[in-house]
Structure formats: C-alpha cells, structure tokens
PDB file of C-alpha atoms in Angstrom:
ATOM      1  CA  MET O   1     124.193  19.302 159.897  1.00 42.00           C
ATOM      2  CA  ASP O   2     126.704  20.494 157.458  1.00 50.00           C
ATOM      3  CA  ILE O   3     125.130  22.062 153.874  1.00 51.00           C
ATOM      4  CA  LEU O   4     125.840  19.353 150.938  1.00 82.00           C
ATOM      5  CA  TRP O   5     128.321  20.627 148.782  1.00 87.00           C
ATOM      6  CA  GLN O   6     128.743  19.334 145.258  1.00 89.00           C
ATOM      7  CA  TYR O   7     132.725  20.936 145.344  1.00 91.00           C
ATOM      8  CA  GLN O   8     135.439  22.437 147.838  1.00 92.00           C
ATOM      9  CA  PHE O   9     137.541  24.750 146.482  1.00 94.00           C
ATOM     10  CA  ARG O  10     140.435  25.770 148.352  1.00 92.00           C
ATOM     11  CA  ILE O  11     141.291  29.710 148.059  1.00 94.00           C
ATOM     12  CA  ILE O  12     144.092  31.403 149.630  1.00 91.00           C
ATOM     13  CA  LEU O  13     144.694  34.988 150.271  1.00 91.00           C
ATOM     14  CA  LEU O  14     147.640  36.537 149.265  1.00 89.00           C
ATOM     15  CA  GLY O  15     149.177  39.919 150.251  1.00 91.00           C
ATOM     16  CA  ASP O  16     151.769  42.234 152.304  1.00 90.00           C
ATOM     17  CA  SER O  17     150.589  43.151 155.836  1.00 86.00           C
ATOM     18  CA  THR O  18     147.981  45.117 157.196  1.00 88.00           C
ATOM     19  CA  VAL O  19     146.469  45.086 153.407  1.00 93.00           C
ATOM     20  CA  GLY O  20     143.453  44.131 154.476  1.00 92.00           C
ATOM     21  CA  LYS O  21     142.887  39.901 154.303  1.00 91.00           C
ATOM     22  CA  SER O  22     141.375  39.217 157.293  1.00 89.00           C
ATOM     23  CA  SER O  23     138.920  41.918 157.360  1.00 92.00           C
ATOM     24  CA  LEU O  24     137.789  40.804 153.832  1.00 94.00           C
ATOM     25  CA  LEU O  25     137.546  37.321 155.174  1.00 93.00           C
ATOM     26  CA  LYS O  26     135.601  37.876 158.293  1.00 92.00           C
ATOM     27  CA  ARG O  27     133.090  40.170 156.132  1.00 94.00           C
ATOM     28  CA  PHE O  28     132.382  37.375 153.202  1.00 95.00           C
ATOM     29  CA  THR O  29     131.893  34.447 155.960  1.00 93.00           C
ATOM     30  CA  ASP O  30     130.700  36.429 159.237  1.00 91.00           C
ATOM     31  CA  GLY O  31     129.156  40.062 157.611  1.00 91.00           C
ATOM     32  CA  VAL O  32     131.152  41.301 160.087  1.00 89.00           C
ATOM     33  CA  TYR O  33     133.786  44.502 160.593  1.00 85.00           C
ATOM     34  CA  SER O  34     135.913  45.345 163.182  1.00 73.00           C
ATOM     35  CA  ASP O  35     138.512  48.351 162.683  1.00 68.00           C
ATOM     36  CA  VAL O  36     140.474  46.479 165.189  1.00 53.00           C
ATOM     37  CA  ALA O  37     142.425  43.003 164.010  1.00 55.00           C
ATOM     38  CA  ASP O  38     145.238  41.198 165.404  1.00 52.00           C
ATOM     39  CA  PRO O  39     147.940  39.944 162.728  1.00 49.00           C
ATOM     40  CA  THR O  40     147.656  36.697 161.558  1.00 48.00           C
ATOM     41  CA  VAL O  41     149.906  34.142 162.704  1.00 46.00           C
ATOM     42  CA  GLY O  42     151.499  31.441 159.898  1.00 50.00           C
ATOM     43  CA  VAL O  43     147.466  30.588 158.694  1.00 62.00           C
ATOM     44  CA  ASP O  44     143.930  31.562 159.572  1.00 71.00           C
ATOM     45  CA  PHE O  45     141.065  29.085 158.140  1.00 81.00           C
ATOM     46  CA  TYR O  46     137.186  30.649 156.959  1.00 88.00           C
ATOM     47  CA  ALA O  47     134.540  28.286 154.917  1.00 91.00           C
ATOM     48  CA  ARG O  48     131.694  29.720 153.345  1.00 93.00           C
ATOM     49  CA  SER O  49     129.256  27.751 150.353  1.00 93.00           C
ATOM     50  CA  LEU O  50     128.327  29.686 147.718  1.00 94.00           C
ATOM     51  CA  GLU O  51     125.545  28.713 145.277  1.00 93.00           C
ATOM     52  CA  ILE O  52     127.214  29.238 141.452  1.00 91.00           C
ATOM     53  CA  GLU O  53     124.374  27.770 139.510  1.00 89.00           C
ATOM     54  CA  PRO O  54     120.906  26.354 140.484  1.00 89.00           C
ATOM     55  CA  GLY O  55     121.693  22.886 142.129  1.00 85.00           C
ATOM     56  CA  VAL O  56     124.945  23.481 142.376  1.00 89.00           C
ATOM     57  CA  LYS O  57     126.513  24.401 145.570  1.00 93.00           C
ATOM     58  CA  ILE O  58     130.692  24.862 146.160  1.00 94.00           C
ATOM     59  CA  LYS O  59     131.934  24.619 149.783  1.00 94.00           C
ATOM     60  CA  LEU O  60     134.758  27.315 149.415  1.00 95.00           C
ATOM     61  CA  GLN O  61     137.966  26.619 151.969  1.00 92.00           C
ATOM     62  CA  LEU O  62     140.022  30.118 152.423  1.00 93.00           C
ATOM     63  CA  TRP O  63     142.810  30.062 154.224  1.00 89.00           C
ATOM     64  CA  ASP O  64     144.240  33.894 155.401  1.00 85.00           C
ATOM     65  CA  THR O  65     148.120  34.051 155.202  1.00 75.00           C
ATOM     66  CA  ALA O  66     150.005  35.939 157.299  1.00 64.00           C
ATOM     67  CA  GLY O  67     152.578  38.327 155.058  1.00 49.00           C
ATOM     68  CA  GLN O  68     155.172  38.809 157.402  1.00 48.00           C
ATOM     69  CA  GLU O  69     158.828  37.642 156.111  1.00 48.00           C
ATOM     70  CA  ARG O  70     159.096  35.251 159.179  1.00 42.00           C
ATOM     71  CA  PHE O  71     155.647  32.934 158.179  1.00 44.00           C
ATOM     72  CA  ARG O  72     156.520  33.067 154.587  1.00 52.00           C
ATOM     73  CA  SER O  73     157.964  29.173 155.332  1.00 55.00           C
ATOM     74  CA  ILE O  74     154.386  28.397 156.752  1.00 54.00           C
ATOM     75  CA  THR O  75     152.797  29.472 153.851  1.00 57.00           C
ATOM     76  CA  THR O  76     154.045  27.991 151.131  1.00 65.00           C
ATOM     77  CA  SER O  77     153.148  24.834 152.030  1.00 66.00           C
ATOM     78  CA  TYR O  78     149.812  25.339 151.330  1.00 72.00           C
ATOM     79  CA  TYR O  79     150.494  26.767 147.883  1.00 79.00           C
ATOM     80  CA  ARG O  80     150.287  23.459 146.534  1.00 79.00           C
ATOM     81  CA  ASN O  81     146.985  22.367 147.427  1.00 83.00           C
ATOM     82  CA  SER O  82     144.859  25.725 146.197  1.00 89.00           C
ATOM     83  CA  VAL O  83     142.838  26.105 143.643  1.00 92.00           C
ATOM     84  CA  GLY O  84     142.689  30.044 143.508  1.00 94.00           C
ATOM     85  CA  GLY O  85     143.911  32.997 144.855  1.00 94.00           C
ATOM     86  CA  LEU O  86     143.220  36.242 145.746  1.00 95.00           C
ATOM     87  CA  LEU O  87     146.456  38.414 145.369  1.00 96.00           C
ATOM     88  CA  VAL O  88     145.016  41.462 147.904  1.00 96.00           C
ATOM     89  CA  PHE O  89     146.892  44.810 148.361  1.00 97.00           C
ATOM     90  CA  ASP O  90     146.020  47.913 149.748  1.00 97.00           C
ATOM     91  CA  LEU O  91     144.996  51.212 147.483  1.00 98.00           C
ATOM     92  CA  THR O  92     146.210  53.704 150.036  1.00 97.00           C
ATOM     93  CA  SER O  93     150.094  51.904 149.600  1.00 97.00           C
ATOM     94  CA  ARG O  94     152.846  51.713 146.715  1.00 97.00           C
ATOM     95  CA  LYS O  95     154.731  49.107 148.475  1.00 96.00           C
ATOM     96  CA  ALA O  96     152.192  46.433 149.015  1.00 96.00           C
ATOM     97  CA  PHE O  97     150.829  46.972 144.730  1.00 98.00           C
ATOM     98  CA  GLU O  98     154.672  46.712 144.105  1.00 96.00           C
ATOM     99  CA  HIS O  99     154.612  44.060 145.888  1.00 94.00           C
ATOM    100  CA  VAL O 100     151.886  41.773 144.353  1.00 96.00           C
ATOM    101  CA  ARG O 101     154.417  40.602 141.105  1.00 95.00           C
ATOM    102  CA  GLU O 102     156.726  39.122 143.809  1.00 91.00           C
ATOM    103  CA  TRP O 103     153.322  37.298 145.658  1.00 90.00           C
ATOM    104  CA  HIS O 104     152.215  36.296 142.156  1.00 92.00           C
ATOM    105  CA  ARG O 105     155.792  35.078 140.908  1.00 89.00           C
ATOM    106  CA  GLU O 106     156.284  33.176 144.534  1.00 83.00           C
ATOM    107  CA  VAL O 107     153.036  31.528 144.177  1.00 84.00           C
ATOM    108  CA  ALA O 108     153.523  30.240 140.743  1.00 81.00           C
ATOM    109  CA  GLU O 109     156.705  28.650 141.261  1.00 79.00           C
ATOM    110  CA  HIS O 110     155.132  26.194 144.324  1.00 75.00           C
ATOM    111  CA  VAL O 111     151.960  25.083 142.470  1.00 72.00           C
ATOM    112  CA  LYS O 112     153.007  23.657 139.234  1.00 65.00           C
ATOM    113  CA  PRO O 113     151.864  21.877 137.205  1.00 55.00           C
ATOM    114  CA  HIS O 114     148.536  22.188 138.764  1.00 63.00           C
ATOM    115  CA  HIS O 115     146.370  25.290 137.220  1.00 74.00           C
ATOM    116  CA  MET O 116     146.061  28.205 140.006  1.00 87.00           C
ATOM    117  CA  VAL O 117     143.198  30.902 139.027  1.00 94.00           C
ATOM    118  CA  PHE O 118     144.185  34.699 140.394  1.00 95.00           C
ATOM    119  CA  ILE O 119     141.939  38.025 141.095  1.00 97.00           C
ATOM    120  CA  LEU O 120     143.652  41.039 141.837  1.00 98.00           C
ATOM    121  CA  ILE O 121     141.507  42.715 144.909  1.00 98.00           C
ATOM    122  CA  GLY O 122     142.334  46.757 145.285  1.00 98.00           C
ATOM    123  CA  HIS O 123     141.617  46.729 148.625  1.00 98.00           C
ATOM    124  CA  LYS O 124     139.806  49.863 151.264  1.00 97.00           C
ATOM    125  CA  SER O 125     138.371  51.844 148.537  1.00 97.00           C
ATOM    126  CA  ASP O 126     136.286  53.897 151.267  1.00 97.00           C
ATOM    127  CA  LEU O 127     139.203  55.532 151.843  1.00 96.00           C
ATOM    128  CA  ALA O 128     139.584  57.638 148.705  1.00 95.00           C
ATOM    129  CA  ARG O 129     141.341  60.085 149.996  1.00 96.00           C
ATOM    130  CA  GLU O 130     144.315  58.584 150.784  1.00 97.00           C
ATOM    131  CA  ARG O 131     144.110  56.760 147.055  1.00 97.00           C
ATOM    132  CA  GLN O 132     147.984  56.249 145.940  1.00 98.00           C
ATOM    133  CA  VAL O 133     147.249  53.543 143.147  1.00 98.00           C
ATOM    134  CA  PRO O 134     145.042  54.874 140.608  1.00 97.00           C
ATOM    135  CA  ARG O 135     143.044  52.211 139.067  1.00 97.00           C
ATOM    136  CA  GLU O 136     144.044  52.366 135.587  1.00 97.00           C
ATOM    137  CA  GLU O 137     147.320  51.146 137.013  1.00 98.00           C
ATOM    138  CA  ALA O 138     146.168  48.503 139.218  1.00 98.00           C
ATOM    139  CA  GLU O 139     144.157  47.275 136.235  1.00 98.00           C
ATOM    140  CA  LYS O 140     147.266  47.654 133.526  1.00 98.00           C
ATOM    141  CA  LEU O 141     149.049  45.149 136.253  1.00 98.00           C
ATOM    142  CA  ALA O 142     146.088  42.663 136.014  1.00 97.00           C
ATOM    143  CA  ALA O 143     146.206  42.258 132.336  1.00 98.00           C
ATOM    144  CA  ALA O 144     150.078  41.755 133.040  1.00 97.00           C
ATOM    145  CA  LEU O 145     149.202  38.963 135.070  1.00 95.00           C
ATOM    146  CA  GLY O 146     146.527  37.802 132.617  1.00 94.00           C
ATOM    147  CA  VAL O 147     143.923  38.309 135.957  1.00 96.00           C
ATOM    148  CA  ARG O 148     140.565  39.940 136.943  1.00 97.00           C
ATOM    149  CA  TYR O 149     140.616  43.224 139.169  1.00 98.00           C
ATOM    150  CA  VAL O 150     138.332  44.144 141.694  1.00 98.00           C
ATOM    151  CA  GLU O 151     137.958  46.701 144.177  1.00 98.00           C
ATOM    152  CA  THR O 152     136.817  46.510 147.707  1.00 98.00           C
ATOM    153  CA  SER O 153     135.579  47.703 151.217  1.00 97.00           C
ATOM    154  CA  ALA O 154     135.411  45.272 154.172  1.00 96.00           C
ATOM    155  CA  LYS O 155     134.658  48.039 156.285  1.00 95.00           C
ATOM    156  CA  ASN O 156     131.751  49.260 153.807  1.00 96.00           C
ATOM    157  CA  ASN O 157     131.023  45.971 152.413  1.00 96.00           C
ATOM    158  CA  SER O 158     131.633  47.036 148.935  1.00 97.00           C
ATOM    159  CA  ASN O 159     132.602  44.419 146.026  1.00 98.00           C
ATOM    160  CA  VAL O 160     134.286  41.580 148.644  1.00 97.00           C
ATOM    161  CA  ASP O 161     131.062  38.808 148.044  1.00 96.00           C
ATOM    162  CA  ARG O 162     131.631  39.748 144.193  1.00 97.00           C
ATOM    163  CA  ALA O 163     135.330  39.114 144.488  1.00 97.00           C
ATOM    164  CA  PHE O 164     134.711  35.790 145.749  1.00 97.00           C
ATOM    165  CA  GLU O 165     132.089  34.748 144.015  1.00 97.00           C
ATOM    166  CA  THR O 166     134.024  36.089 140.298  1.00 97.00           C
ATOM    167  CA  LEU O 167     137.286  33.819 141.422  1.00 97.00           C
ATOM    168  CA  THR O 168     134.965  30.943 142.064  1.00 97.00           C
ATOM    169  CA  ARG O 169     133.214  30.828 138.557  1.00 96.00           C
ATOM    170  CA  ASP O 170     136.142  31.257 136.776  1.00 96.00           C
ATOM    171  CA  ILE O 171     137.734  28.290 138.722  1.00 95.00           C
ATOM    172  CA  TYR O 172     134.456  26.053 138.165  1.00 95.00           C
ATOM    173  CA  GLN O 173     134.507  26.962 134.647  1.00 94.00           C
ATOM    174  CA  LEU O 174     137.705  25.875 134.019  1.00 93.00           C
ATOM    175  CA  MET O 175     136.671  22.566 135.932  1.00 91.00           C
ATOM    176  CA  LYS O 176     133.906  22.486 133.265  1.00 90.00           C
ATOM    177  CA  ALA O 177     135.834  22.767 130.524  1.00 91.00           C
ATOM    178  CA  GLY O 178     138.264  20.143 131.908  1.00 90.00           C
ATOM    179  CA  ASP O 179     141.113  22.712 132.551  1.00 91.00           C
ATOM    180  CA  ILE O 180     140.463  21.945 136.108  1.00 89.00           C
ATOM    181  CA  VAL O 181     140.287  18.117 137.473  1.00 85.00           C
ATOM    182  CA  THR O 182     140.359  16.276 140.599  1.00 83.00           C
ATOM    183  CA  ARG O 183     142.884  14.488 141.079  1.00 79.00           C
ATOM    184  CA  ASP O 184     144.404  12.048 144.305  1.00 79.00           C
ATOM    185  CA  GLY O 185     147.138  13.789 146.982  1.00 77.00           C
ATOM    186  CA  TRP O 186     145.653  17.602 145.427  1.00 79.00           C
ATOM    187  CA  ASP O 187     143.084  18.811 148.047  1.00 78.00           C
ATOM    188  CA  GLY O 188     142.742  22.075 145.697  1.00 86.00           C
ATOM    189  CA  VAL O 189     139.247  20.397 144.454  1.00 88.00           C
ATOM    190  CA  LYS O 190     137.127  17.787 146.239  1.00 87.00           C
ATOM    191  CA  SER O 191     133.955  16.413 144.713  1.00 85.00           C
ATOM    192  CA  GLY O 192     130.925  16.486 148.136  1.00 79.00           C
ATOM    193  CA  PHE O 193     129.392  13.248 148.285  1.00 58.00           C
ATOM    194  CA  ASN O 194     126.022  14.494 146.218  1.00 53.00           C
ATOM    195  CA  ALA O 195     128.251  15.410 143.361  1.00 45.00           C
ATOM    196  CA  LYS O 196     126.237  17.020 140.078  1.00 49.00           C
ATOM    197  CA  ILE O 197     127.755  15.120 136.843  1.00 50.00           C
ATOM    198  CA  LEU O 198     129.171  18.131 134.776  1.00 54.00           C
ATOM    199  CA  TYR O 199     127.945  16.695 131.873  1.00 52.00           C
ATOM    200  CA  PRO O 200     125.127  14.478 132.579  1.00 53.00           C
ATOM    201  CA  PRO O 201     124.121  11.315 130.319  1.00 52.00           C
ATOM    202  CA  GLU O 202     122.035  12.064 127.025  1.00 55.00           C
ATOM    203  CA  PRO O 203     118.558  10.680 127.893  1.00 55.00           C
ATOM    204  CA  GLU O 204     117.553   7.333 126.657  1.00 52.00           C
ATOM    205  CA  ALA O 205     115.345   7.940 123.661  1.00 48.00           C
ATOM    206  CA  GLN O 206     112.172   7.092 123.854  1.00 48.00           C
ATOM    207  CA  GLU O 207     110.668   3.911 122.044  1.00 48.00           C
ATOM    208  CA  SER O 208     108.349   4.386 119.434  1.00 47.00           C
ATOM    209  CA  LYS O 209     104.722   3.419 120.609  1.00 48.00           C
ATOM    210  CA  CYS O 210     102.917   2.709 117.267  1.00 53.00           C
ATOM    211  CA  GLN O 211      98.783   3.347 118.067  1.00 53.00           C
ATOM    212  CA  CYS O 212      97.589   1.316 115.425  1.00 48.00           C
TER     213      CYS O 212
END
C-alpha cells in the first residue's frame, strides 16, 4: 500500500553524462552505491517521500535524464512537467561545470510560463585530489543563477539527503506563498487524496456561556 502523501513534486536531474546523476538518485531512494553504473538511456524514474514538516508528506517523483546530446529531444519533453531541477556537475570536470549554464538556459526556455526551482549540485566531493572546480567558483555561479549550492558525494553519502530536502523545502515554501500553484494539465505539482490545507480556516469563535 502506498504511503499517503499530501503533495507530489516532479523533480528532474540535469547535467552532462557521467556526472553521477543516477548514483545520486540510487543513494537517495535506495540507500545504495555502486562504482559500476550503466548509462541512462532517455529517462529513468525514481521515487521517495519526505515529511517536510509534521503532518506534511511530499512524494518526490524523480526523473533521471540522459546527458548525451542524442537523447536531448526525448528529455526536453519532460521539462514542462517538472517543478524543480537539480543542475548536477562533476567537481573533477571543468567541462561539465562549464555546461551548467547551457542546461539551465535550455530548461528555462521550455518551462515558461510556470515557475521552476533549481539547486546547483557539485558532485563527487569525495575525489578531493582530482578536484578542478573550487567551491568559491561554484558558489559564484550559483549566485549568478539565483540558486542554492550544495556539494555532494553519493559514494560517501555526503549531503545527498540535504540536497533533495533543500530543493523540496524551497518548492513547498513557494507553494505556501502562492508563487507555485497546482493547475489542470500540469503535473509538476499534484495534490494527494489527503491534502493538508496550507491555510486552515480560522476556528469559529465559541459562544460565551453565561454562568449566571
């Protein structure tokens, strides 16, 4: 039986091939890591629920996209139905880091007019000796894109949960503020059968009882 959830967020992972998107997802959803992984063909799906605050459980539908150019026409069709995106690069690859802006720009062109929330992920932080992208440079890019930055390692299980939880909380807060809303024909955010009302009605004033 499925765990009850109040909202479902569709999240997409973006970035060059071999930056470790699949490893991040498998660590986050299954708690496992493998040094050997087959390249993603098209799109793979994962899911996990998070209790973002007491009584509010959010189901994440996670889309792992192929980074190769030949699959780009397949993955672009998934952009429109996503509310959040992880822009992932490999900390040991200058090339993957330099492609982040291209990924961000490409998605932004497809998701209008709805809002999409991003987070920048510097992956493979365990490979410190092979690092090619300084933290300060990555943080500068994140600031330029207006997004948060987190460094992760699927191998060491470092900051993996934190990355997904941070993005989920940011989306949820924008929902509460009314900047992101559910609507017909868009699957980025869906309400569950047991949806908690974000703004519960004020309790009715109790009638005063005179103890005369």
